[in-house]
Coordinates of C-alpha atoms and ligand atoms in Angstrom, one line a residue:
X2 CA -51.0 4.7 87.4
X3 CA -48.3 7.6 87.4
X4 CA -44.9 7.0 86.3
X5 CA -44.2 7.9 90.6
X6 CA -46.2 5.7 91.3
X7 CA -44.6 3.1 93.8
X8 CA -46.6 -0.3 93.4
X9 CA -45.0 -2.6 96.2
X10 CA -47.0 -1.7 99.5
X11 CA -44.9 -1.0 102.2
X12 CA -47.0 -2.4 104.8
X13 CA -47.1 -5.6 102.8
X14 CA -42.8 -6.0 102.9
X15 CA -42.5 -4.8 106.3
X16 CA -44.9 -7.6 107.2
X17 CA -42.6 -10.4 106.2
X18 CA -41.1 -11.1 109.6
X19 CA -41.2 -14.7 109.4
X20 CA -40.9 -15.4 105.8
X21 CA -37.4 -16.5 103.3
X22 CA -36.7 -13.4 102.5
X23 CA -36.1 -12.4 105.9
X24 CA -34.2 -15.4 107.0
X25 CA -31.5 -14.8 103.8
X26 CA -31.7 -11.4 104.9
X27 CA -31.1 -11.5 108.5
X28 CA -27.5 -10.0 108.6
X29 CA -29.7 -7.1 107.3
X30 CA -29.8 -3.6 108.5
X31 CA -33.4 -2.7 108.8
X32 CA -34.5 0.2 107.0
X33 CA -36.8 1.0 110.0
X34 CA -33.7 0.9 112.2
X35 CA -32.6 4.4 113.5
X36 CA -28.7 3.7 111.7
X37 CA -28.5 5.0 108.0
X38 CA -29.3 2.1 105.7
X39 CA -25.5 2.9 104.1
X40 CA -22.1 3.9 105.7
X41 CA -22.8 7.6 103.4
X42 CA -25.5 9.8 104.8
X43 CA -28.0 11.7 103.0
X44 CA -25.7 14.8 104.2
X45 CA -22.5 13.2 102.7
X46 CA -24.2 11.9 99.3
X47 CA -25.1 15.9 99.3
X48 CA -21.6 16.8 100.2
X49 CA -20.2 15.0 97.3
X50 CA -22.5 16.4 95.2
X51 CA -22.1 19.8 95.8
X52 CA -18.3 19.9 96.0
X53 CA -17.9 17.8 92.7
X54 CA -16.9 20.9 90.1
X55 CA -18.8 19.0 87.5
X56 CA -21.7 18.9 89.2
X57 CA -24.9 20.0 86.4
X58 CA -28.0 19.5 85.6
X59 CA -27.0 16.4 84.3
X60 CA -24.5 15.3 86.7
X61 CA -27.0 15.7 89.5
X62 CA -29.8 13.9 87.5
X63 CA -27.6 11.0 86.6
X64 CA -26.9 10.5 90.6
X65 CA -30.2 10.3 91.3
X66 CA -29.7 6.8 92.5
X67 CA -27.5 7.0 94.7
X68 CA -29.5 10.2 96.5
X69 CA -32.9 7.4 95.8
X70 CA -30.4 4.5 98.2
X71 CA -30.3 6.9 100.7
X72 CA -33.9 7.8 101.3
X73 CA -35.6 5.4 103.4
X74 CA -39.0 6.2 101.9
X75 CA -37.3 4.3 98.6
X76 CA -35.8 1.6 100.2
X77 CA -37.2 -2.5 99.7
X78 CA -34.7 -4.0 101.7
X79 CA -31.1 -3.2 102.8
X80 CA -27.8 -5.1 104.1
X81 CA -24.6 -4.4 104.8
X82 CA -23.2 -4.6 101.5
X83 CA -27.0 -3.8 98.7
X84 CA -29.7 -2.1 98.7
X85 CA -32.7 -2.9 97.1
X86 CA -35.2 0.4 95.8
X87 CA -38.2 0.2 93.6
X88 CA -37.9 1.9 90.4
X89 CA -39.4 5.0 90.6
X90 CA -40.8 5.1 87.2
X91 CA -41.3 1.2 86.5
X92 CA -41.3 -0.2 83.5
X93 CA -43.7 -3.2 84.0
X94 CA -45.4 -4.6 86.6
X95 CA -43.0 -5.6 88.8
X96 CA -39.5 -3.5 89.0
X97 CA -36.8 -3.0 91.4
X98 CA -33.3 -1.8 91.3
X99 CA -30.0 -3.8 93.4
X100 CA -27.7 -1.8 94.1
X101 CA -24.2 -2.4 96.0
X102 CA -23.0 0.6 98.1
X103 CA -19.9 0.7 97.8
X104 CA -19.1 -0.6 94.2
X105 CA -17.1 2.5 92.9
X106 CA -19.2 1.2 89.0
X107 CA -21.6 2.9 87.1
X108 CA -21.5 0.2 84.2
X109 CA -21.4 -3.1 84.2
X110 CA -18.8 -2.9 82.1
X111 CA -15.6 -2.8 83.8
X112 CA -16.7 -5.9 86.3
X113 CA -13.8 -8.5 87.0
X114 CA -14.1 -12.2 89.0
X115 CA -13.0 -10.2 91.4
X116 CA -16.6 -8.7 91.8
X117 CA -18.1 -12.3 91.6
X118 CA -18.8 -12.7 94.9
X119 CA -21.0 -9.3 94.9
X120 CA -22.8 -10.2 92.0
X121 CA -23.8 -13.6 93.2
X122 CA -24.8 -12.1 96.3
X123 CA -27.0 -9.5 94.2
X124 CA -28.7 -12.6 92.3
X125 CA -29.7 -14.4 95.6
X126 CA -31.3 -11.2 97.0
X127 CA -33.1 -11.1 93.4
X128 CA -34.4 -14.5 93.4
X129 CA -35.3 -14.4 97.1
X130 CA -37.3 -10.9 96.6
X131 CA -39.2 -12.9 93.1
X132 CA -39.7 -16.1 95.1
X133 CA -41.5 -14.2 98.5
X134 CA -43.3 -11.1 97.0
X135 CA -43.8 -12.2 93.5
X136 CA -43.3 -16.4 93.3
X137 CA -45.9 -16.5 89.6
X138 CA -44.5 -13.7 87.9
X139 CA -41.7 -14.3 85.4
X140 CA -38.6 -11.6 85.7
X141 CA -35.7 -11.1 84.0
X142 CA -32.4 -9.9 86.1
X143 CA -29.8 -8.2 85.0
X144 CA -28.3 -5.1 83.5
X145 CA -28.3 -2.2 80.9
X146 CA -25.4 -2.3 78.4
X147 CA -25.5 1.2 78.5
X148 CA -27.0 2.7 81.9
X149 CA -28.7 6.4 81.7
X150 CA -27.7 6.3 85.3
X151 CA -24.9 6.3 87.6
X152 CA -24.0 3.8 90.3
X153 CA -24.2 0.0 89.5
X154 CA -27.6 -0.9 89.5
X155 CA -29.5 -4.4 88.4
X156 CA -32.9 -4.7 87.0
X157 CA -35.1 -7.0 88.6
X158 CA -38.3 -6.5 86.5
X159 CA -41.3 -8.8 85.5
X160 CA -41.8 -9.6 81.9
X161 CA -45.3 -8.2 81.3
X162 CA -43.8 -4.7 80.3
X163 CA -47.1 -3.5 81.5
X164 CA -46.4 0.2 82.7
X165 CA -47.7 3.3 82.0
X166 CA -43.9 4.6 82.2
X167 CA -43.2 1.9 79.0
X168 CA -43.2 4.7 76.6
X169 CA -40.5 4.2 73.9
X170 CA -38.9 1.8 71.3
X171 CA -35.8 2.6 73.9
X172 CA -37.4 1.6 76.8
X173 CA -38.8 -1.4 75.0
X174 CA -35.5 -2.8 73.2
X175 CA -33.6 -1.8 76.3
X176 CA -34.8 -4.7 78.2
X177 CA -35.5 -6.5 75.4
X178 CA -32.8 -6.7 73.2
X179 CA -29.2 -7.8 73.5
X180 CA -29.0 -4.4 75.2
X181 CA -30.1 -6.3 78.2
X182 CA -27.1 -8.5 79.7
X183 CA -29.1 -10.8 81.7
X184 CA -26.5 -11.6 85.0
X185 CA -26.8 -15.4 84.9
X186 CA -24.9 -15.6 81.6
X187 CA -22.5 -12.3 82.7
X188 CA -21.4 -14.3 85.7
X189 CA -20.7 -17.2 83.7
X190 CA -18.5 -15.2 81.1
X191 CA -16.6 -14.1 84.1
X192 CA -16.5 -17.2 85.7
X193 CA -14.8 -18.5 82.2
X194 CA -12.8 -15.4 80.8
X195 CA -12.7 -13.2 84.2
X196 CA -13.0 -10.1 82.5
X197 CA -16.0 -9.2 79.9
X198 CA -13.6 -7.9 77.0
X199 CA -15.0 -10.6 74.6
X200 CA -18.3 -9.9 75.7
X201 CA -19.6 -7.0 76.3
X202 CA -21.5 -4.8 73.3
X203 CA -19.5 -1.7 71.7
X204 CA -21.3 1.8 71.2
X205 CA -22.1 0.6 67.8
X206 CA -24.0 -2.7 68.4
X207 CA -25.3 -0.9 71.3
X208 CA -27.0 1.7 69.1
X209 CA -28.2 -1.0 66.5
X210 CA -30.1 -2.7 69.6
X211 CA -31.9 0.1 70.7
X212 CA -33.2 1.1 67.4
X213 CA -34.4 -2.7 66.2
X214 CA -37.9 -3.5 65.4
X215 CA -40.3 -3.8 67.9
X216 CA -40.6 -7.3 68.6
X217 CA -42.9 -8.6 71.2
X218 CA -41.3 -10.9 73.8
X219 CA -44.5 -13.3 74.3
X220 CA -45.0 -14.3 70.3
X221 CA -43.7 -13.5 67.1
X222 CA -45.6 -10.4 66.9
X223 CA -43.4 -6.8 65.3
X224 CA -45.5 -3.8 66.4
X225 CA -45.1 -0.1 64.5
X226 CA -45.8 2.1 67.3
X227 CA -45.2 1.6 71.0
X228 CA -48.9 2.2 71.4
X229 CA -49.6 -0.9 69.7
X230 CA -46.6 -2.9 71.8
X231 CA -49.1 -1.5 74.5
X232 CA -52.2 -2.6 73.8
X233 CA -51.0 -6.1 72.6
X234 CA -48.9 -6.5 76.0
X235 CA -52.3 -5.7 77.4
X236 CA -53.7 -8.3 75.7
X237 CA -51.0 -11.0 76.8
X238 CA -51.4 -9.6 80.1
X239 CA -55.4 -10.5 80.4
Ligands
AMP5 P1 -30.6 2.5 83.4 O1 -31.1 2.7 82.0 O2 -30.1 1.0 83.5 O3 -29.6 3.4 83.9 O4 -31.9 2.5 84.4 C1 -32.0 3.5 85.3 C2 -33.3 3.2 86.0 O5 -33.5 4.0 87.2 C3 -34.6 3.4 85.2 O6 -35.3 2.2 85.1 C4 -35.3 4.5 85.9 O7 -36.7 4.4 85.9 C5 -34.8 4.4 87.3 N1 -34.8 5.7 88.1 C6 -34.5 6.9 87.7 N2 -34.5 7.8 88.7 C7 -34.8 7.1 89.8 C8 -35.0 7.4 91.2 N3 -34.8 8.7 91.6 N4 -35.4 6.4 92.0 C9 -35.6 5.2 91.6 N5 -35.4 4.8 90.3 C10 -35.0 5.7 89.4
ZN6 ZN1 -47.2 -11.1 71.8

């Protein structure tokens, strides 16, 4: 398996016509509809792009996500307000990406109760897409302290960790440490405080996280090397 490579068949999600997922998602805009899946085209995302003066290597490479929203080849499921991608270089089994459209957010970070509503609407889409295309595999949902990329976007990934794109103590402790804010206990903290201040990680425990041990999230196992992480996920995975 590739780090490309895109494990949910397509044929397989365009065949749930009659299923939950369909009924929860029947204000949905079908990706197979002739209509853009967002309000932004492929042709303005580019716009933008090009007429941003900081656009470089890096600029373009972080807005990858937002160009991946607006290819339909990508695309799991759509609404008017999300839109749900695979993760084009999984890191286990099972991984997708939630992302609202219009949320003007790269990190979680600066969420509010006033965002609530979106982020409660992003956890029913993730536990109706678990409960119809994967109801016996565990997942964890939520998002990275620190994103790589831009544009808000929520993990939705099963917890084998069993990917050929699993490749560093980075990747491991970023879902598997603190790192990870897992959304169910985010929208309780802004259910209670309404902002995260008190919450959320600084740059410095942030840091700490992503260099601890590697600690295996099945059993009290600590791994040296990523490569054995690997072959003893295998192992839980058999
Ligand atoms: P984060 O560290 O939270 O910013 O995670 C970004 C995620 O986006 C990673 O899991 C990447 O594998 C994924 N990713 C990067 N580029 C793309 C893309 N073009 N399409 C889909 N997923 C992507
Ligand atoms: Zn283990």
């Amino acid at each position: 398996m590739s780090c490309g490579f895109q494990f949910v068949n397509r044929t397989f999600v365009s065949t749930m016509s009659t299923n939950a997922f369909q009924e929860l998602m029947k204000s949905s805009r079908k990706t197979t509809e002739k209509s853009p899946p967002s309000k932004r085209t492929k042709v303005d995302v580019a716009k933008e792009v090009s007429s941003n003066k900081s656009t470089s290597g890096k600029h373009f490479w972080k807005s990858g996500l937002t160009h991946a929203m607006n290819d339909s080849e990508n695309i799991v499921e759509s609404t008017d307000s999300l839109v749900i991608i695979k993760d084009k270089y999984q890191k286990a089994n099972f991984h997708y990406l939630i992302m609202p459209k219009d949320v003007q957010l790269n990190s979680p970070q600066k969420l509010t109760n006033l965002n609530l509503h979106l982020l409660k609407d992003m956890q029913q889409k993730a536990q109706v897409l678990i409960n119809d295309l994967h109801p016996k595999a565990k997942f964890k949902i939520g998002f990275h302290a620190k994103p790589s990329m831009d544009h808000l976007h929520l993990h939705v990934i099963s917890t084998d960790f069993v990917s050929s794109c699993m490749k560093t103590k980075k990747h491991w402790n970023s879902f598997n440490t603190e790192h990870f804010l897992n959304l169910s206990d985010l929208i309780t903290e802004l259910e209670e405080k309404g902002n995260l201040d008190d919450y959320y990680p600084n740059d410095k425990d942030i840091e700490l996280y992503l260099k601890k041990p590697l600690r295996c999230n099945q059993c009290p196992f600590e791994a040296k090397t990523m490569p054995s992480l690997k072959t003893h996920l295998d192992a839980h995975a058999c």
